[in-house]
XYZ file of C-alpha atoms in Angstrom:
112
model
C -17.530 7.614 -3.780
C -20.744 8.769 -5.187
C -21.912 7.818 -8.608
C -24.179 9.749 -10.882
C -24.841 7.089 -13.190
C -28.553 5.807 -12.898
C -31.890 7.280 -12.387
C -32.548 10.257 -9.852
C -35.751 11.817 -8.784
C -36.204 14.995 -7.151
C -39.198 16.361 -4.821
C -41.452 17.369 -7.339
C -41.340 14.224 -9.313
C -38.723 15.109 -12.146
C -36.525 12.158 -13.224
C -33.038 12.219 -14.581
C -31.238 9.344 -16.043
C -27.339 9.654 -16.197
C -25.903 6.871 -18.803
C -22.407 6.669 -17.612
C -19.713 8.878 -16.125
C -16.443 8.832 -18.487
C -13.117 8.535 -16.934
C -12.801 12.410 -17.545
C -16.212 13.231 -15.671
C -18.070 13.841 -18.776
C -21.759 12.249 -18.859
C -25.013 12.403 -20.789
C -28.331 11.401 -20.248
C -31.881 12.433 -20.122
C -34.244 14.524 -18.275
C -38.294 14.413 -17.692
C -39.467 17.175 -15.853
C -42.682 17.010 -13.833
C -43.200 20.578 -14.166
C -43.473 23.410 -17.287
C -45.041 26.408 -18.325
C -44.764 25.167 -21.813
C -48.140 24.903 -23.996
C -46.973 21.690 -25.440
C -47.011 18.390 -23.683
C -43.727 17.741 -21.665
C -41.357 15.204 -23.256
C -38.012 13.541 -22.562
C -35.229 15.972 -23.164
C -31.624 15.457 -23.777
C -29.034 16.373 -21.073
C -24.954 16.756 -21.062
C -22.594 17.473 -18.144
C -19.541 17.171 -16.332
C -18.600 15.951 -12.665
C -15.464 16.901 -10.844
C -14.301 13.606 -9.635
C -13.058 13.893 -6.189
C -11.245 11.327 -4.049
C -13.868 11.772 -1.143
C -16.569 10.911 -3.439
C -18.592 14.246 -2.676
C -18.257 15.711 -6.059
C -19.695 18.307 -7.619
C -21.174 18.472 -11.023
C -22.947 20.523 -13.754
C -25.430 19.767 -16.647
C -27.230 21.388 -19.183
C -31.164 20.313 -20.521
C -32.056 21.381 -23.992
C -36.073 21.422 -23.702
C -35.903 21.496 -27.427
C -38.836 19.198 -27.824
C -41.559 21.030 -26.273
C -40.102 24.504 -25.239
C -37.774 27.193 -26.500
C -35.831 27.192 -23.038
C -32.588 25.701 -21.817
C -31.754 25.195 -18.322
C -28.344 24.675 -16.367
C -27.909 22.763 -13.080
C -24.969 22.851 -10.742
C -24.743 20.617 -7.648
C -23.055 18.403 -5.331
C -23.423 14.899 -4.413
C -23.266 13.873 -0.851
C -23.210 10.592 1.026
C -25.555 10.518 3.753
C -25.291 9.250 7.067
C -27.597 6.123 5.861
C -25.515 5.491 2.938
C -27.418 6.685 0.469
C -26.654 8.992 -2.323
C -28.147 12.626 -2.239
C -28.004 15.643 -4.951
C -28.409 19.153 -4.013
C -28.712 21.457 -6.999
C -29.614 24.802 -8.126
C -30.700 25.687 -11.686
C -31.322 28.710 -14.129
C -33.701 28.441 -17.023
C -33.474 30.928 -19.974
C -36.576 31.285 -22.072
C -36.429 32.801 -25.304
C -38.116 36.063 -25.713
C -39.016 38.198 -28.795
C -36.970 41.263 -28.138
C -34.039 42.551 -26.166
C -36.146 44.893 -24.061
C -37.712 41.800 -22.630
C -34.549 40.309 -21.700
C -35.169 41.100 -18.093
C -37.816 38.300 -17.686
C -36.100 35.516 -19.508
C -34.193 34.099 -16.649
C -35.596 32.476 -13.475
């Protein structure tokens, strides 16, 4: 089965650490993004999530990252863990990022 606990790195060099997945599938951790449009220096950010525990081990999961230490934005990720032919676990994710805007008319540009 796929185990989210541990360190993960994506193609852009961002790193995520999941501390421990509970028996109910909940987890917490930290995310260090390698890319940002914020003006402040990138810092480690907390994450919290939930994993659907499947018998075949190729689970789905989701988590939220609060970039509160350097940006007025929040990101959500959803994905699935796959056990590759070589036995190595691989995560495939999609994400949405919501940035703070100054007014409701600017809402159209707040989500990527």
